[in-house]
């Protein structure tokens, strides 16, 4: 887990540092009642990548995950798919790695404690990324479903980190260095309110990532500089939806590249309005591809017809000849 989170974070940082190499766009979203389905494309000169991802907060009641994802890496020079991957786990890794990376530049250097509000699927990954990348040792947990907090504490008992289950958000947040919110509710929720925020805190707001779905009281955004991945997308999907369209923001790539300051004073309040950007999926997919190759875990699947004559697709069907249609070339069912 440590090597994987560090590896994903390193790939993400390296790619944010070459921001201008990428052809970037906000994601294409299809909103439905109680959910969203999104396509997230991005490309540089070598690779085109896309992710499909959803968010359906009522899914757990149906025995399904709130967020699932998959995607592909394509060779720009030929358009041929190079790798196709599950991205549900990878999304959790890359979201947590991005959160910890942002906090490394924005939170106080001696940060040791964090409040983690929302203890569902993403939460263990957030906890581990902050533990391994920042040295966070103590986490106060709060979830409206206490069993979710108990599940998290049990899943991560082996790490030696200290977990305290709080009775409400205010007591989880009181006195910590970093506040991470990763709840899922289709509402403009006020999970964290201004009176809970203390000087020097870093806020990592992860769960608000769709129109009409936010977690912070809007007044919190005026308490310190707000940092974003890709402004065009965050204004539509992030906490920024609740403030004026010209509300000032700083891009993460500018902070990583040291062209703009992150935290200027110990007492500053810093806010990362995370929504998840295609660049992070690109980086994470490349990391997973490279790691899988190194570990001998890549599997070959039949996705593209292999043609004797690239102009003769019809011959592939075997119609009119004695060669049967190859049964391993039919679509695969999702398990
Ligand atoms: P999940 O459904 O597994 O977990 C969400 C948890 O939040 C649940 O345990 C639920 O009980 C809790 N919760 C909901 N409302 C709450 C409230 N008012 N107070 C306290 N707890 C509350 O979902 P998940 O997969 O962990 O995803 C969490 C959120 O993160 C989703 O909204 C998802 O869209 C978002 N997300 C963001 C990014 C990003 O890059 N920013 C990436 C992945 C997921």
mmCIF file with all atom_site columns, N, CA and C in Angstrom, residues 1-55:
data_model
loop_
_atom_site.group_PDB
_atom_site.id
_atom_site.type_symbol
_atom_site.label_atom_id
_atom_site.label_alt_id
_atom_site.label_comp_id
_atom_site.label_asym_id
_atom_site.label_entity_id
_atom_site.label_seq_id
_atom_site.pdbx_PDB_ins_code
_atom_site.Cartn_x
_atom_site.Cartn_y
_atom_site.Cartn_z
_atom_site.occupancy
_atom_site.B_iso_or_equiv
_atom_site.pdbx_formal_charge
_atom_site.auth_seq_id
_atom_site.auth_comp_id
_atom_site.auth_asym_id
_atom_site.auth_atom_id
_atom_site.pdbx_PDB_model_num
ATOM 1   N N  . UNK A 1 1  ? 0.833   -1.206 0.000   1.00 0.00 ? 1  UNK A N  1
ATOM 2   C CA . UNK A 1 1  ? 0.000   0.000  0.000   1.00 0.00 ? 1  UNK A CA 1
ATOM 3   C C  . UNK A 1 1  ? 0.874   1.266  0.000   1.00 0.00 ? 1  UNK A C  1
ATOM 4   N N  . UNK A 1 2  ? 1.934   1.224  0.824   1.00 0.00 ? 2  UNK A N  1
ATOM 5   C CA . UNK A 1 2  ? 2.810   2.406  0.919   1.00 0.00 ? 2  UNK A CA 1
ATOM 6   C C  . UNK A 1 2  ? 3.476   2.676  -0.435  1.00 0.00 ? 2  UNK A C  1
ATOM 7   N N  . UNK A 1 3  ? 4.060   1.601  -1.011  1.00 0.00 ? 3  UNK A N  1
ATOM 8   C CA . UNK A 1 3  ? 4.757   1.759  -2.288  1.00 0.00 ? 3  UNK A CA 1
ATOM 9   C C  . UNK A 1 3  ? 3.786   2.220  -3.376  1.00 0.00 ? 3  UNK A C  1
ATOM 10  N N  . UNK A 1 4  ? 2.581   1.692  -3.330  1.00 0.00 ? 4  UNK A N  1
ATOM 11  C CA . UNK A 1 4  ? 1.591   2.019  -4.362  1.00 0.00 ? 4  UNK A CA 1
ATOM 12  C C  . UNK A 1 4  ? 1.138   3.481  -4.232  1.00 0.00 ? 4  UNK A C  1
ATOM 13  N N  . UNK A 1 5  ? 0.839   3.909  -3.001  1.00 0.00 ? 5  UNK A N  1
ATOM 14  C CA . UNK A 1 5  ? 0.409   5.298  -2.795  1.00 0.00 ? 5  UNK A CA 1
ATOM 15  C C  . UNK A 1 5  ? 1.539   6.273  -3.142  1.00 0.00 ? 5  UNK A C  1
ATOM 16  N N  . UNK A 1 6  ? 2.759   5.904  -2.745  1.00 0.00 ? 6  UNK A N  1
ATOM 17  C CA . UNK A 1 6  ? 3.902   6.783  -3.065  1.00 0.00 ? 6  UNK A CA 1
ATOM 18  C C  . UNK A 1 6  ? 4.142   6.817  -4.574  1.00 0.00 ? 6  UNK A C  1
ATOM 19  N N  . UNK A 1 7  ? 4.038   5.638  -5.200  1.00 0.00 ? 7  UNK A N  1
ATOM 20  C CA . UNK A 1 7  ? 4.258   5.567  -6.645  1.00 0.00 ? 7  UNK A CA 1
ATOM 21  C C  . UNK A 1 7  ? 3.222   6.390  -7.404  1.00 0.00 ? 7  UNK A C  1
ATOM 22  N N  . UNK A 1 8  ? 1.955   6.238  -7.038  1.00 0.00 ? 8  UNK A N  1
ATOM 23  C CA . UNK A 1 8  ? 0.898   7.007  -7.718  1.00 0.00 ? 8  UNK A CA 1
ATOM 24  C C  . UNK A 1 8  ? 1.124   8.506  -7.478  1.00 0.00 ? 8  UNK A C  1
ATOM 25  N N  . UNK A 1 9  ? 1.464   8.882  -6.253  1.00 0.00 ? 9  UNK A N  1
ATOM 26  C CA . UNK A 1 9  ? 1.688   10.296 -5.935  1.00 0.00 ? 9  UNK A CA 1
ATOM 27  C C  . UNK A 1 9  ? 2.865   10.848 -6.754  1.00 0.00 ? 9  UNK A C  1
ATOM 28  N N  . UNK A 1 10 ? 3.922   10.064 -6.900  1.00 0.00 ? 10 UNK A N  1
ATOM 29  C CA . UNK A 1 10 ? 5.084   10.539 -7.676  1.00 0.00 ? 10 UNK A CA 1
ATOM 30  C C  . UNK A 1 10 ? 4.730   10.737 -9.150  1.00 0.00 ? 10 UNK A C  1
ATOM 31  N N  . UNK A 1 11 ? 3.945   9.791  -9.701  1.00 0.00 ? 11 UNK A N  1
ATOM 32  C CA . UNK A 1 11 ? 3.542   9.930  -11.100 1.00 0.00 ? 11 UNK A CA 1
ATOM 33  C C  . UNK A 1 11 ? 2.639   11.166 -11.260 1.00 0.00 ? 11 UNK A C  1
ATOM 34  N N  . UNK A 1 12 ? 1.721   11.362 -10.321 1.00 0.00 ? 12 UNK A N  1
ATOM 35  C CA . UNK A 1 12 ? 0.808   12.518 -10.406 1.00 0.00 ? 12 UNK A CA 1
ATOM 36  C C  . UNK A 1 12 ? 1.610   13.815 -10.326 1.00 0.00 ? 12 UNK A C  1
ATOM 37  N N  . UNK A 1 13 ? 2.553   13.883 -9.394  1.00 0.00 ? 13 UNK A N  1
ATOM 38  C CA . UNK A 1 13 ? 3.350   15.104 -9.241  1.00 0.00 ? 13 UNK A CA 1
ATOM 39  C C  . UNK A 1 13 ? 4.133   15.383 -10.529 1.00 0.00 ? 13 UNK A C  1
ATOM 40  N N  . UNK A 1 14 ? 4.773   14.341 -11.062 1.00 0.00 ? 14 UNK A N  1
ATOM 41  C CA . UNK A 1 14 ? 5.570   14.523 -12.282 1.00 0.00 ? 14 UNK A CA 1
ATOM 42  C C  . UNK A 1 14 ? 4.688   15.052 -13.417 1.00 0.00 ? 14 UNK A C  1
ATOM 43  N N  . UNK A 1 15 ? 3.457   14.560 -13.511 1.00 0.00 ? 15 UNK A N  1
ATOM 44  C CA . UNK A 1 15 ? 2.579   15.008 -14.596 1.00 0.00 ? 15 UNK A CA 1
ATOM 45  C C  . UNK A 1 15 ? 2.031   16.419 -14.342 1.00 0.00 ? 15 UNK A C  1
ATOM 46  N N  . UNK A 1 16 ? 1.712   16.744 -13.082 1.00 0.00 ? 16 UNK A N  1
ATOM 47  C CA . UNK A 1 16 ? 1.277   18.125 -12.792 1.00 0.00 ? 16 UNK A CA 1
ATOM 48  C C  . UNK A 1 16 ? 2.396   19.121 -13.117 1.00 0.00 ? 16 UNK A C  1
ATOM 49  N N  . UNK A 1 17 ? 3.652   18.677 -12.971 1.00 0.00 ? 17 UNK A N  1
ATOM 50  C CA . UNK A 1 17 ? 4.784   19.575 -13.236 1.00 0.00 ? 17 UNK A CA 1
ATOM 51  C C  . UNK A 1 17 ? 4.989   19.810 -14.733 1.00 0.00 ? 17 UNK A C  1
ATOM 52  N N  . UNK A 1 18 ? 4.299   19.035 -15.580 1.00 0.00 ? 18 UNK A N  1
ATOM 53  C CA . UNK A 1 18 ? 4.364   19.304 -17.029 1.00 0.00 ? 18 UNK A CA 1
ATOM 54  C C  . UNK A 1 18 ? 2.949   19.574 -17.552 1.00 0.00 ? 18 UNK A C  1
ATOM 55  N N  . UNK A 1 19 ? 2.259   20.409 -16.790 1.00 0.00 ? 19 UNK A N  1
ATOM 56  C CA . UNK A 1 19 ? 0.861   20.786 -17.018 1.00 0.00 ? 19 UNK A CA 1
ATOM 57  C C  . UNK A 1 19 ? 0.584   21.194 -18.467 1.00 0.00 ? 19 UNK A C  1
ATOM 58  N N  . UNK A 1 20 ? 1.499   22.006 -19.040 1.00 0.00 ? 20 UNK A N  1
ATOM 59  C CA . UNK A 1 20 ? 1.221   22.560 -20.378 1.00 0.00 ? 20 UNK A CA 1
ATOM 60  C C  . UNK A 1 20 ? 1.341   21.486 -21.471 1.00 0.00 ? 20 UNK A C  1
ATOM 61  N N  . UNK A 1 21 ? 1.893   20.316 -21.159 1.00 0.00 ? 21 UNK A N  1
ATOM 62  C CA . UNK A 1 21 ? 1.984   19.247 -22.169 1.00 0.00 ? 21 UNK A CA 1
ATOM 63  C C  . UNK A 1 21 ? 0.620   18.614 -22.464 1.00 0.00 ? 21 UNK A C  1
ATOM 64  N N  . UNK A 1 22 ? -0.352  18.841 -21.576 1.00 0.00 ? 22 UNK A N  1
ATOM 65  C CA . UNK A 1 22 ? -1.606  18.088 -21.687 1.00 0.00 ? 22 UNK A CA 1
ATOM 66  C C  . UNK A 1 22 ? -2.711  18.887 -22.377 1.00 0.00 ? 22 UNK A C  1
ATOM 67  N N  . UNK A 1 23 ? -3.466  18.152 -23.184 1.00 0.00 ? 23 UNK A N  1
ATOM 68  C CA . UNK A 1 23 ? -4.681  18.684 -23.791 1.00 0.00 ? 23 UNK A CA 1
ATOM 69  C C  . UNK A 1 23 ? -5.796  18.383 -22.785 1.00 0.00 ? 23 UNK A C  1
ATOM 70  N N  . UNK A 1 24 ? -6.312  19.426 -22.108 1.00 0.00 ? 24 UNK A N  1
ATOM 71  C CA . UNK A 1 24 ? -7.194  19.219 -20.949 1.00 0.00 ? 24 UNK A CA 1
ATOM 72  C C  . UNK A 1 24 ? -8.626  19.673 -21.254 1.00 0.00 ? 24 UNK A C  1
ATOM 73  N N  . UNK A 1 25 ? -9.570  18.957 -20.684 1.00 0.00 ? 25 UNK A N  1
ATOM 74  C CA . UNK A 1 25 ? -10.957 19.411 -20.788 1.00 0.00 ? 25 UNK A CA 1
ATOM 75  C C  . UNK A 1 25 ? -11.692 18.959 -19.538 1.00 0.00 ? 25 UNK A C  1
ATOM 76  N N  . UNK A 1 26 ? -12.777 19.654 -19.238 1.00 0.00 ? 26 UNK A N  1
ATOM 77  C CA . UNK A 1 26 ? -13.569 19.212 -18.092 1.00 0.00 ? 26 UNK A CA 1
ATOM 78  C C  . UNK A 1 26 ? -14.306 17.930 -18.481 1.00 0.00 ? 26 UNK A C  1
ATOM 79  N N  . UNK A 1 27 ? -14.747 17.163 -17.469 1.00 0.00 ? 27 UNK A N  1
ATOM 80  C CA . UNK A 1 27 ? -15.340 15.878 -17.826 1.00 0.00 ? 27 UNK A CA 1
ATOM 81  C C  . UNK A 1 27 ? -16.746 16.039 -18.411 1.00 0.00 ? 27 UNK A C  1
ATOM 82  N N  . UNK A 1 28 ? -17.143 15.016 -19.147 1.00 0.00 ? 28 UNK A N  1
ATOM 83  C CA . UNK A 1 28 ? -18.455 15.009 -19.789 1.00 0.00 ? 28 UNK A CA 1
ATOM 84  C C  . UNK A 1 28 ? -19.382 14.234 -18.857 1.00 0.00 ? 28 UNK A C  1
ATOM 85  N N  . UNK A 1 29 ? -20.400 14.914 -18.339 1.00 0.00 ? 29 UNK A N  1
ATOM 86  C CA . UNK A 1 29 ? -21.221 14.291 -17.297 1.00 0.00 ? 29 UNK A CA 1
ATOM 87  C C  . UNK A 1 29 ? -22.648 14.092 -17.776 1.00 0.00 ? 29 UNK A C  1
ATOM 88  N N  . UNK A 1 30 ? -23.218 12.952 -17.388 1.00 0.00 ? 30 UNK A N  1
ATOM 89  C CA . UNK A 1 30 ? -24.647 12.684 -17.602 1.00 0.00 ? 30 UNK A CA 1
ATOM 90  C C  . UNK A 1 30 ? -25.269 12.573 -16.213 1.00 0.00 ? 30 UNK A C  1
ATOM 91  N N  . UNK A 1 31 ? -26.063 13.595 -15.849 1.00 0.00 ? 31 UNK A N  1
ATOM 92  C CA . UNK A 1 31 ? -26.689 13.595 -14.531 1.00 0.00 ? 31 UNK A CA 1
ATOM 93  C C  . UNK A 1 31 ? -28.051 12.924 -14.628 1.00 0.00 ? 31 UNK A C  1
ATOM 94  N N  . UNK A 1 32 ? -28.323 12.038 -13.693 1.00 0.00 ? 32 UNK A N  1
ATOM 95  C CA . UNK A 1 32 ? -29.630 11.388 -13.607 1.00 0.00 ? 32 UNK A CA 1
ATOM 96  C C  . UNK A 1 32 ? -30.107 11.569 -12.171 1.00 0.00 ? 32 UNK A C  1
ATOM 97  N N  . UNK A 1 33 ? -31.334 11.172 -11.902 1.00 0.00 ? 33 UNK A N  1
ATOM 98  C CA . UNK A 1 33 ? -31.838 11.297 -10.545 1.00 0.00 ? 33 UNK A CA 1
ATOM 99  C C  . UNK A 1 33 ? -30.926 10.494 -9.599  1.00 0.00 ? 33 UNK A C  1
ATOM 100 N N  . UNK A 1 34 ? -30.418 11.145 -8.564  1.00 0.00 ? 34 UNK A N  1
ATOM 101 C CA . UNK A 1 34 ? -29.558 10.477 -7.566  1.00 0.00 ? 34 UNK A CA 1
ATOM 102 C C  . UNK A 1 34 ? -28.231 9.957  -8.079  1.00 0.00 ? 34 UNK A C  1
ATOM 103 N N  . UNK A 1 35 ? -27.740 10.477 -9.192  1.00 0.00 ? 35 UNK A N  1
ATOM 104 C CA . UNK A 1 35 ? -26.448 9.965  -9.630  1.00 0.00 ? 35 UNK A CA 1
ATOM 105 C C  . UNK A 1 35 ? -25.870 10.712 -10.818 1.00 0.00 ? 35 UNK A C  1
ATOM 106 N N  . UNK A 1 36 ? -24.645 10.316 -11.161 1.00 0.00 ? 36 UNK A N  1
ATOM 107 C CA . UNK A 1 36 ? -23.979 10.899 -12.320 1.00 0.00 ? 36 UNK A CA 1
ATOM 108 C C  . UNK A 1 36 ? -23.074 9.843  -12.947 1.00 0.00 ? 36 UNK A C  1
ATOM 109 N N  . UNK A 1 37 ? -22.947 9.880  -14.275 1.00 0.00 ? 37 UNK A N  1
ATOM 110 C CA . UNK A 1 37 ? -21.985 9.051  -14.999 1.00 0.00 ? 37 UNK A CA 1
ATOM 111 C C  . UNK A 1 37 ? -21.115 9.983  -15.826 1.00 0.00 ? 37 UNK A C  1
ATOM 112 N N  . UNK A 1 38 ? -19.798 9.749  -15.779 1.00 0.00 ? 38 UNK A N  1
ATOM 113 C CA . UNK A 1 38 ? -18.879 10.725 -16.379 1.00 0.00 ? 38 UNK A CA 1
ATOM 114 C C  . UNK A 1 38 ? -17.801 10.048 -17.219 1.00 0.00 ? 38 UNK A C  1
ATOM 115 N N  . UNK A 1 39 ? -17.392 10.754 -18.276 1.00 0.00 ? 39 UNK A N  1
ATOM 116 C CA . UNK A 1 39 ? -16.228 10.357 -19.067 1.00 0.00 ? 39 UNK A CA 1
ATOM 117 C C  . UNK A 1 39 ? -15.149 11.403 -18.876 1.00 0.00 ? 39 UNK A C  1
ATOM 118 N N  . UNK A 1 40 ? -13.922 10.950 -18.623 1.00 0.00 ? 40 UNK A N  1
ATOM 119 C CA . UNK A 1 40 ? -12.828 11.879 -18.311 1.00 0.00 ? 40 UNK A CA 1
ATOM 120 C C  . UNK A 1 40 ? -11.657 11.633 -19.272 1.00 0.00 ? 40 UNK A C  1
ATOM 121 N N  . UNK A 1 41 ? -11.601 12.405 -20.383 1.00 0.00 ? 41 UNK A N  1
ATOM 122 C CA . UNK A 1 41 ? -10.506 12.217 -21.338 1.00 0.00 ? 41 UNK A CA 1
ATOM 123 C C  . UNK A 1 41 ? -9.347  13.200 -21.094 1.00 0.00 ? 41 UNK A C  1
ATOM 124 N N  . UNK A 1 42 ? -8.154  12.807 -21.475 1.00 0.00 ? 42 UNK A N  1
ATOM 125 C CA . UNK A 1 42 ? -6.979  13.700 -21.439 1.00 0.00 ? 42 UNK A CA 1
ATOM 126 C C  . UNK A 1 42 ? -5.924  13.101 -22.358 1.00 0.00 ? 42 UNK A C  1
ATOM 127 N N  . UNK A 1 43 ? -5.047  13.943 -22.892 1.00 0.00 ? 43 UNK A N  1
ATOM 128 C CA . UNK A 1 43 ? -3.988  13.417 -23.777 1.00 0.00 ? 43 UNK A CA 1
ATOM 129 C C  . UNK A 1 43 ? -2.742  14.284 -23.701 1.00 0.00 ? 43 UNK A C  1
ATOM 130 N N  . UNK A 1 44 ? -1.587  13.654 -23.889 1.00 0.00 ? 44 UNK A N  1
ATOM 131 C CA . UNK A 1 44 ? -0.363  14.402 -24.208 1.00 0.00 ? 44 UNK A CA 1
ATOM 132 C C  . UNK A 1 44 ? 0.104   13.875 -25.568 1.00 0.00 ? 44 UNK A C  1
ATOM 133 N N  . UNK A 1 45 ? 1.357   14.121 -25.919 1.00 0.00 ? 45 UNK A N  1
ATOM 134 C CA . UNK A 1 45 ? 1.798   13.722 -27.269 1.00 0.00 ? 45 UNK A CA 1
ATOM 135 C C  . UNK A 1 45 ? 1.891   12.203 -27.418 1.00 0.00 ? 45 UNK A C  1
ATOM 136 N N  . UNK A 1 46 ? 2.028   11.473 -26.284 1.00 0.00 ? 46 UNK A N  1
ATOM 137 C CA . UNK A 1 46 ? 2.242   10.014 -26.361 1.00 0.00 ? 46 UNK A CA 1
ATOM 138 C C  . UNK A 1 46 ? 0.991   9.192  -26.084 1.00 0.00 ? 46 UNK A C  1
ATOM 139 N N  . UNK A 1 47 ? 0.237   9.616  -25.047 1.00 0.00 ? 47 UNK A N  1
ATOM 140 C CA . UNK A 1 47 ? -0.884  8.799  -24.595 1.00 0.00 ? 47 UNK A CA 1
ATOM 141 C C  . UNK A 1 47 ? -2.193  9.586  -24.582 1.00 0.00 ? 47 UNK A C  1
ATOM 142 N N  . UNK A 1 48 ? -3.242  8.897  -24.992 1.00 0.00 ? 48 UNK A N  1
ATOM 143 C CA . UNK A 1 48 ? -4.606  9.389  -24.780 1.00 0.00 ? 48 UNK A CA 1
ATOM 144 C C  . UNK A 1 48 ? -5.178  8.468  -23.701 1.00 0.00 ? 48 UNK A C  1
ATOM 145 N N  . UNK A 1 49 ? -5.864  9.044  -22.711 1.00 0.00 ? 49 UNK A N  1
ATOM 146 C CA . UNK A 1 49 ? -6.431  8.211  -21.647 1.00 0.00 ? 49 UNK A CA 1
ATOM 147 C C  . UNK A 1 49 ? -7.856  8.666  -21.366 1.00 0.00 ? 49 UNK A C  1
ATOM 148 N N  . UNK A 1 50 ? -8.687  7.708  -20.978 1.00 0.00 ? 50 UNK A N  1
ATOM 149 C CA . UNK A 1 50 ? -10.015 8.104  -20.515 1.00 0.00 ? 50 UNK A CA 1
ATOM 150 C C  . UNK A 1 50 ? -10.446 7.202  -19.379 1.00 0.00 ? 50 UNK A C  1
ATOM 151 N N  . UNK A 1 51 ? -11.300 7.765  -18.527 1.00 0.00 ? 51 UNK A N  1
ATOM 152 C CA . UNK A 1 51 ? -11.907 6.970  -17.450 1.00 0.00 ? 51 UNK A CA 1
ATOM 153 C C  . UNK A 1 51 ? -13.418 7.144  -17.533 1.00 0.00 ? 51 UNK A C  1
ATOM 154 N N  . UNK A 1 52 ? -14.119 6.047  -17.304 1.00 0.00 ? 52 UNK A N  1
ATOM 155 C CA . UNK A 1 52 ? -15.560 6.129  -17.041 1.00 0.00 ? 52 UNK A CA 1
ATOM 156 C C  . UNK A 1 52 ? -15.713 6.014  -15.530 1.00 0.00 ? 52 UNK A C  1
ATOM 157 N N  . UNK A 1 53 ? -16.499 6.898  -14.929 1.00 0.00 ? 53 UNK A N  1
ATOM 158 C CA . UNK A 1 53 ? -16.745 6.812  -13.478 1.00 0.00 ? 53 UNK A CA 1
ATOM 159 C C  . UNK A 1 53 ? -18.168 7.276  -13.186 1.00 0.00 ? 53 UNK A C  1
ATOM 160 N N  . UNK A 1 54 ? -18.737 6.690  -12.127 1.00 0.00 ? 54 UNK A N  1
ATOM 161 C CA . UNK A 1 54 ? -20.077 7.127  -11.712 1.00 0.00 ? 54 UNK A CA 1
ATOM 162 C C  . UNK A 1 54 ? -20.034 7.590  -10.264 1.00 0.00 ? 54 UNK A C  1
ATOM 163 N N  . UNK A 1 55 ? -21.106 8.188  -9.802  1.00 0.00 ? 55 UNK A N  1
ATOM 164 C CA . UNK A 1 55 ? -21.331 8.360  -8.359  1.00 0.00 ? 55 UNK A CA 1
ATOM 165 C C  . UNK A 1 55 ? -22.830 8.226  -8.122  1.00 0.00 ? 55 UNK A C  1
#
